[in-house]
Amino acid sequence: ITLILPLFASKSMTLTPRCYHCCNNRSRFIIILAFVFASKGGGLGGVGGVLGRYVSGGARSAFVSAVNPSSSSTSAMSSSSENTADECSTLLPSKVTHQQDPNLWLYHVETTTSTMDEARKIVESITTDDTDERPKSFLISAASQSQGRGTTQRNWKSSQRGNALFTIGIPQSAWMVDLKKKNHGSMVPLTLLPLKVGSLVAQQIQRSLEECLQDDKHQGMSNAAPKVTVKWPNDVLLKQSSSTQSSYEKVAGILIESAKDWFIIGIGINVGYAPDIPKEGSDYGRQATCFSQYCNATASADANDDDNEEYWVEVSKKLAVDIAYDLHSWLHSTPDEHLSSIDQHSGGAIL
């Protein structure tokens, strides 16, 4: 067992009864091995000794308590549900609800592998939770991620803090069923989902850039706002015109996948910095741009790099929440009394 376990152990693995459904397949395999080892005469002492090399003390105690209710750690486990929640925090971040609609759940982590990975954990938790509590939409954002990806599994460079990195989750029924009802029974093509998301992203980018440039104008600087455009199906571009030519550079990308009965919509927006994009190879792509190339982070003359980074982090958080709320409220809004529902929720309106 001692020789086999390192082949399957995961550094981030935690084992608690409540978190069991969150564990990956390798983690579950370790649990099965441990039970087999215990049943063959190794005893809980053997299990504890083996697990001690690979999991934290709190997680190990929880596991031993689950196997042996008479263990002295049982009372500690049952004394407070908050202990279990704390041990789950590495798997599922704490949530808050949106101020204007509690049916939109908001999550944020400082760093992760990918917000798409976090979104899948959230979907797993939502769909396996015994309670009836379920959001209509959710948002998970991160300040940085180590394994961000774009279309065709291309690397999305996002380990540096300062860009908007987030995933929005919406139930598939919200598009496939609810939207159809609001559109007089006509199905809205699923191929228009990335276009709708792209248009909302473009609108918020335009608004944020104009606000930033307005602040610059008050400081005596005058940069022209670039035109924001959507390149269907998954890119948002900035058009910068010069005296000689016009160029389109990528400021945001969109990736949509499915997880159980949810769509998870990954969005990356270059706010504080533009990553270097290879011109050849598997990760080649359109050259990137960012907000900070058009407007300053702070008005203070003595601001340092850390101040600028934190400024862009806050801008990124706001962008993520605003875009998530725009999509959420559009999907779940009732038709306006002064406008026909087809003007709001039809494919034609999206186009």
Coordinates of C-alpha atoms in Angstrom, one line a residue:
I1 CA 0.0 0.0 0.0
T2 CA 2.8 2.4 0.9
L3 CA 4.4 1.9 -2.5
I4 CA 1.1 2.2 -4.4
L5 CA -0.5 5.2 -2.8
P6 CA 2.1 7.8 -4.0
L7 CA 1.1 6.9 -7.6
F8 CA -2.5 8.0 -6.9
A9 CA -2.2 10.6 -4.2
S10 CA -3.3 14.2 -4.9
K11 CA -1.6 17.0 -3.0
S12 CA -4.8 18.9 -2.7
M13 CA -6.9 15.9 -1.6
T14 CA -9.1 16.3 1.5
L15 CA -11.2 13.5 2.9
T16 CA -14.3 14.3 4.9
P17 CA -17.7 12.7 4.8
R18 CA -19.3 15.8 3.5
C19 CA -16.7 16.4 0.8
Y20 CA -16.5 12.9 -0.4
H21 CA -18.6 13.6 -3.5
C22 CA -16.1 16.3 -4.4
C23 CA -13.1 14.0 -4.4
N24 CA -11.6 13.0 -7.8
N25 CA -11.4 9.4 -9.0
R26 CA -7.8 9.1 -7.7
S27 CA -8.9 10.2 -4.2
R28 CA -11.8 7.7 -4.2
F29 CA -9.4 5.0 -5.2
I30 CA -7.2 5.8 -2.2
I31 CA -10.3 5.5 0.0
I32 CA -11.1 2.1 -1.4
L33 CA -7.5 0.9 -0.9
A34 CA -7.6 2.1 2.6
F35 CA -10.8 0.2 3.4
V36 CA -9.4 -3.0 1.8
F37 CA -6.3 -2.6 3.8
A38 CA -8.2 -2.2 7.0
S39 CA -10.5 -5.2 6.3
K40 CA -7.4 -7.4 5.7
G41 CA -6.1 -7.0 9.2
G42 CA -4.1 -3.8 8.9
G43 CA -6.6 -2.1 11.2
L44 CA -7.3 1.6 11.6
G45 CA -3.9 2.2 12.9
G46 CA -2.5 1.0 9.6
V47 CA -4.9 3.1 7.7
G48 CA -4.0 6.2 9.7
G49 CA -0.3 5.5 9.3
V50 CA -0.6 5.2 5.5
L51 CA -3.0 8.2 5.1
G52 CA -0.7 10.3 7.4
R53 CA 1.8 10.5 4.6
Y54 CA -0.6 11.9 2.1
V55 CA -3.4 14.0 3.7
S56 CA -3.6 16.7 6.3
G57 CA -4.2 15.8 10.0
G58 CA -7.7 17.3 10.0
A59 CA -8.7 15.3 7.0
R60 CA -7.2 12.2 8.4
S61 CA -9.0 12.6 11.7
A62 CA -12.3 13.1 9.8
F63 CA -11.7 10.0 7.8
V64 CA -10.9 7.8 10.8
S65 CA -13.9 9.1 12.6
A66 CA -16.1 8.2 9.6
V67 CA -14.7 4.7 9.6
N68 CA -14.8 4.2 13.4
P69 CA -17.6 6.1 15.1
S70 CA -16.1 5.2 18.5
S71 CA -12.9 7.1 17.7
S72 CA -12.1 9.9 20.1
S73 CA -12.2 12.4 17.2
T74 CA -15.9 11.7 16.6
S75 CA -17.1 14.2 19.1
A76 CA -14.8 16.9 17.6
M77 CA -16.3 16.2 14.2
S78 CA -19.9 16.4 15.4
S79 CA -19.5 19.3 17.7
S80 CA -19.5 21.9 15.0
S81 CA -20.6 21.8 11.3
E82 CA -18.2 24.7 10.7
N83 CA -15.2 22.3 11.0
T84 CA -16.5 20.3 8.1
A85 CA -17.1 23.4 6.1
D86 CA -13.5 24.6 6.8
E87 CA -12.1 21.3 5.5
C88 CA -14.2 21.7 2.4
S89 CA -12.9 25.2 1.7
T90 CA -10.1 24.0 -0.5
L91 CA -12.7 22.3 -2.7
L92 CA -15.5 24.8 -2.7
P93 CA -15.0 28.5 -1.9
S94 CA -17.5 30.4 0.3
K95 CA -20.4 32.0 -1.5
V96 CA -22.3 35.3 -1.3
T97 CA -25.4 36.2 -3.1
H98 CA -25.8 39.2 -5.4
Q99 CA -27.2 42.2 -3.7
Q100 CA -29.9 42.7 -6.4
D101 CA -30.8 39.1 -6.8
P102 CA -30.0 36.3 -4.3
N103 CA -30.6 33.7 -7.0
L104 CA -27.2 34.7 -8.5
W105 CA -24.5 33.1 -6.3
L106 CA -21.0 34.6 -6.3
Y107 CA -17.8 32.9 -5.5
H108 CA -14.2 34.2 -5.6
V109 CA -10.8 32.6 -5.0
E110 CA -7.4 34.3 -5.1
T111 CA -5.8 31.5 -7.2
T112 CA -6.8 28.3 -8.8
T113 CA -5.9 26.0 -11.7
S114 CA -8.8 27.3 -13.7
T115 CA -12.2 28.8 -13.0
M116 CA -13.7 26.2 -15.3
D117 CA -12.4 23.5 -12.9
E118 CA -13.9 25.4 -10.0
A119 CA -17.2 25.7 -11.8
R120 CA -17.4 22.0 -12.3
K121 CA -16.9 21.5 -8.6
I122 CA -19.8 24.0 -7.9
V123 CA -22.1 22.2 -10.3
E124 CA -21.2 18.8 -8.7
S125 CA -22.0 20.3 -5.3
I126 CA -25.3 21.8 -6.5
T127 CA -26.5 18.7 -8.2
T128 CA -25.6 16.3 -5.3
D129 CA -26.7 18.5 -2.4
D130 CA -29.6 17.1 -0.5
T131 CA -31.2 20.5 0.1
D132 CA -33.6 22.2 -2.3
E133 CA -31.3 25.3 -2.4
R134 CA -30.2 25.9 -5.9
P135 CA -29.1 29.1 -7.7
K136 CA -30.5 30.3 -11.0
S137 CA -27.0 31.3 -12.0
F138 CA -23.6 31.4 -10.4
L139 CA -20.2 33.2 -10.9
I140 CA -16.8 32.0 -9.9
S141 CA -13.9 34.4 -10.3
A142 CA -10.2 34.3 -9.6
A143 CA -7.3 36.7 -9.3
S144 CA -5.0 34.3 -11.1
Q145 CA -5.0 30.8 -12.5
S146 CA -2.2 28.4 -13.3
Q147 CA -3.9 26.3 -16.1
G148 CA -6.2 28.6 -17.9
R149 CA -7.3 27.4 -21.3
G150 CA -9.0 28.7 -24.4
T151 CA -10.5 27.0 -27.4
T152 CA -8.9 23.7 -28.7
Q153 CA -7.1 23.5 -25.3
R154 CA -4.8 26.4 -26.0
N155 CA -3.0 27.9 -23.0
W156 CA -4.7 31.1 -21.7
K157 CA -1.8 32.8 -19.9
S158 CA -3.3 34.1 -16.6
S159 CA -0.9 33.3 -13.8
Q160 CA -0.3 37.1 -13.2
R161 CA -2.8 39.0 -11.1
G162 CA -4.7 41.9 -12.7
N163 CA -7.0 40.4 -15.4
A164 CA -10.6 39.3 -15.2
L165 CA -10.8 35.5 -15.0
F166 CA -14.2 34.0 -14.3
T167 CA -16.8 31.4 -15.2
I168 CA -20.6 31.9 -15.2
G169 CA -22.8 28.9 -14.7
I170 CA -26.4 28.8 -16.1
P171 CA -28.8 25.9 -16.2
Q172 CA -29.2 24.5 -19.6
S173 CA -33.0 24.7 -19.1
A174 CA -32.7 28.5 -18.8
W175 CA -31.8 28.7 -22.5
M176 CA -33.4 25.6 -23.9
V177 CA -36.8 25.8 -22.1
D178 CA -37.3 29.1 -20.3
L179 CA -36.1 31.3 -23.2
K180 CA -38.3 29.4 -25.6
K181 CA -41.4 30.3 -23.4
K182 CA -40.4 34.0 -23.4
N183 CA -40.0 33.9 -27.2
H184 CA -43.6 32.8 -28.0
G185 CA -42.6 29.1 -28.1
S186 CA -39.8 29.6 -30.6
M187 CA -36.5 28.0 -29.8
V188 CA -33.5 30.4 -29.7
P189 CA -30.6 28.7 -31.5
L190 CA -27.9 27.5 -29.0
T191 CA -25.3 28.8 -31.5
L192 CA -26.4 32.3 -30.4
L193 CA -25.4 31.8 -26.8
P194 CA -21.7 32.8 -27.4
L195 CA -22.9 35.8 -29.4
K196 CA -25.2 36.9 -26.6
V197 CA -22.4 36.5 -24.0
G198 CA -19.9 38.2 -26.3
S199 CA -22.2 41.2 -26.8
L200 CA -22.7 41.6 -23.0
V201 CA -18.9 41.3 -22.5
A202 CA -18.3 43.9 -25.2
Q203 CA -20.8 46.3 -23.7
Q204 CA -19.2 46.1 -20.2
I205 CA -15.7 46.5 -21.7
Q206 CA -16.8 49.6 -23.5
R207 CA -18.4 51.0 -20.4
S208 CA -15.4 50.3 -18.2
L209 CA -13.0 51.8 -20.8
E210 CA -15.0 54.9 -21.1
E211 CA -15.1 55.3 -17.3
C212 CA -11.4 54.9 -17.1
L213 CA -10.7 57.3 -20.0
Q214 CA -13.0 59.8 -18.4
D215 CA -10.9 59.7 -15.2
D216 CA -7.8 60.2 -17.4
K217 CA -9.4 63.2 -19.0
H218 CA -10.0 64.9 -15.7
Q219 CA -6.2 64.5 -15.1
G220 CA -5.4 66.3 -18.4
M221 CA -4.8 63.2 -20.5
S222 CA -6.9 62.5 -23.6
N223 CA -6.7 59.1 -25.3
A224 CA -9.3 58.1 -27.8
A225 CA -11.5 55.1 -26.8
P226 CA -11.0 52.1 -29.0
K227 CA -14.0 50.5 -30.7
V228 CA -15.1 47.2 -29.1
T229 CA -16.2 44.5 -31.5
V230 CA -17.3 40.9 -31.2
K231 CA -15.7 38.3 -33.5
W232 CA -18.2 35.4 -33.4
P233 CA -18.1 32.9 -31.8
N234 CA -15.6 33.5 -29.0
D235 CA -13.5 36.7 -29.3
V236 CA -13.9 40.3 -28.3
L237 CA -11.6 42.7 -30.1
L238 CA -10.5 46.3 -29.8
K239 CA -10.1 48.3 -33.0
Q240 CA -7.4 50.9 -32.8
S241 CA -7.3 53.3 -35.7
S242 CA -4.1 55.2 -36.5
S243 CA -3.2 57.6 -39.3
T244 CA -1.8 54.8 -41.4
Q245 CA -3.9 51.7 -40.6
S246 CA -6.5 50.0 -38.3
S247 CA -5.7 47.0 -36.2
Y248 CA -7.9 44.5 -34.3
E249 CA -6.3 43.1 -31.1
K250 CA -7.9 40.6 -28.8
V251 CA -9.0 41.8 -25.4
A252 CA -11.3 39.0 -24.3
G253 CA -12.1 35.3 -25.0
I254 CA -15.0 33.1 -24.3
L255 CA -15.2 29.3 -23.8
I256 CA -18.5 27.5 -23.3
E257 CA -18.7 23.9 -22.1
S258 CA -21.3 21.7 -20.4
A259 CA -21.2 20.2 -17.0
K260 CA -24.1 17.9 -16.1
D261 CA -27.3 20.0 -16.8
W262 CA -25.4 23.3 -16.7
F263 CA -23.6 25.5 -19.3
I264 CA -20.3 26.8 -17.8
I265 CA -19.1 29.9 -19.6
G266 CA -15.4 30.8 -19.1
I267 CA -14.4 34.4 -19.8
G268 CA -11.0 36.0 -19.7
I269 CA -10.6 39.7 -20.2
N270 CA -7.2 41.4 -20.4
V271 CA -7.5 44.3 -18.0
G272 CA -4.2 45.1 -16.3
Y273 CA -1.8 43.3 -18.8
A274 CA -1.8 41.7 -22.2
P275 CA 0.0 38.3 -22.3
D276 CA 2.5 37.6 -25.0
I277 CA 0.9 35.5 -27.7
P278 CA 3.1 33.2 -29.8
K279 CA 2.9 33.8 -33.6
E280 CA 3.4 30.1 -34.3
G281 CA 3.0 26.8 -32.6
S282 CA 0.1 25.2 -30.8
D283 CA -0.7 28.4 -28.8
Y284 CA -0.5 30.8 -31.6
G285 CA -3.2 33.4 -32.0
R286 CA -4.2 37.0 -32.5
Q287 CA -2.1 39.6 -30.7
A288 CA -3.5 40.7 -27.4
T289 CA -4.2 44.1 -25.9
C290 CA -5.6 45.3 -22.5
F291 CA -7.2 48.2 -20.7
S292 CA -4.0 49.5 -19.3
Q293 CA -2.7 50.2 -22.8
Y294 CA -5.4 52.8 -23.1
C295 CA -5.9 54.3 -19.7
N296 CA -4.0 54.7 -16.4
A297 CA -4.6 52.6 -13.4
T298 CA -4.5 55.3 -10.7
A299 CA -4.5 59.0 -10.7
S300 CA -1.9 59.2 -7.9
A301 CA 1.5 60.2 -9.1
D302 CA 3.2 58.2 -6.4
A303 CA 1.4 54.9 -7.1
N304 CA 3.6 51.9 -7.3
D305 CA 3.2 48.6 -9.3
D306 CA 1.4 47.0 -6.4
D307 CA -1.1 49.8 -6.3
N308 CA -1.7 49.5 -10.0
E309 CA -2.1 45.7 -9.7
E310 CA -4.7 46.0 -6.9
Y311 CA -6.6 48.6 -8.9
W312 CA -6.9 46.3 -11.9
V313 CA -7.8 43.4 -9.7
E314 CA -10.8 45.4 -8.3
V315 CA -11.8 46.5 -11.9
S316 CA -11.7 42.9 -12.9
K317 CA -13.9 41.8 -10.0
K318 CA -16.5 44.4 -10.9
L319 CA -16.4 43.4 -14.5
A320 CA -17.0 39.8 -13.7
V321 CA -20.0 40.5 -11.4
D322 CA -21.5 43.0 -13.8
I323 CA -21.3 40.6 -16.8
A324 CA -22.7 37.7 -14.7
Y325 CA -25.6 39.9 -13.5
D326 CA -26.3 41.1 -17.1
L327 CA -26.6 37.5 -18.4
H328 CA -28.5 36.3 -15.3
S329 CA -31.1 39.2 -15.4
W330 CA -31.6 38.9 -19.2
L331 CA -32.2 35.1 -19.0
H332 CA -34.6 35.3 -16.0
S333 CA -36.3 38.6 -16.6
T334 CA -39.9 38.8 -17.5
P335 CA -40.9 40.6 -20.7
D336 CA -41.2 44.4 -20.4
E337 CA -44.7 45.7 -20.5
H338 CA -43.8 48.3 -23.0
L339 CA -41.9 46.0 -25.3
S340 CA -42.9 42.8 -26.9
S341 CA -41.0 39.8 -25.5
I342 CA -39.6 39.0 -29.0
D343 CA -37.7 42.4 -28.8
Q344 CA -35.9 41.2 -25.7
H345 CA -35.4 37.4 -25.9
S346 CA -35.4 36.4 -29.5
G347 CA -32.6 35.4 -31.7
G348 CA -33.2 38.4 -33.8
A349 CA -32.7 40.7 -30.8
I350 CA -29.4 38.9 -30.1
L351 CA -28.3 39.4 -33.7

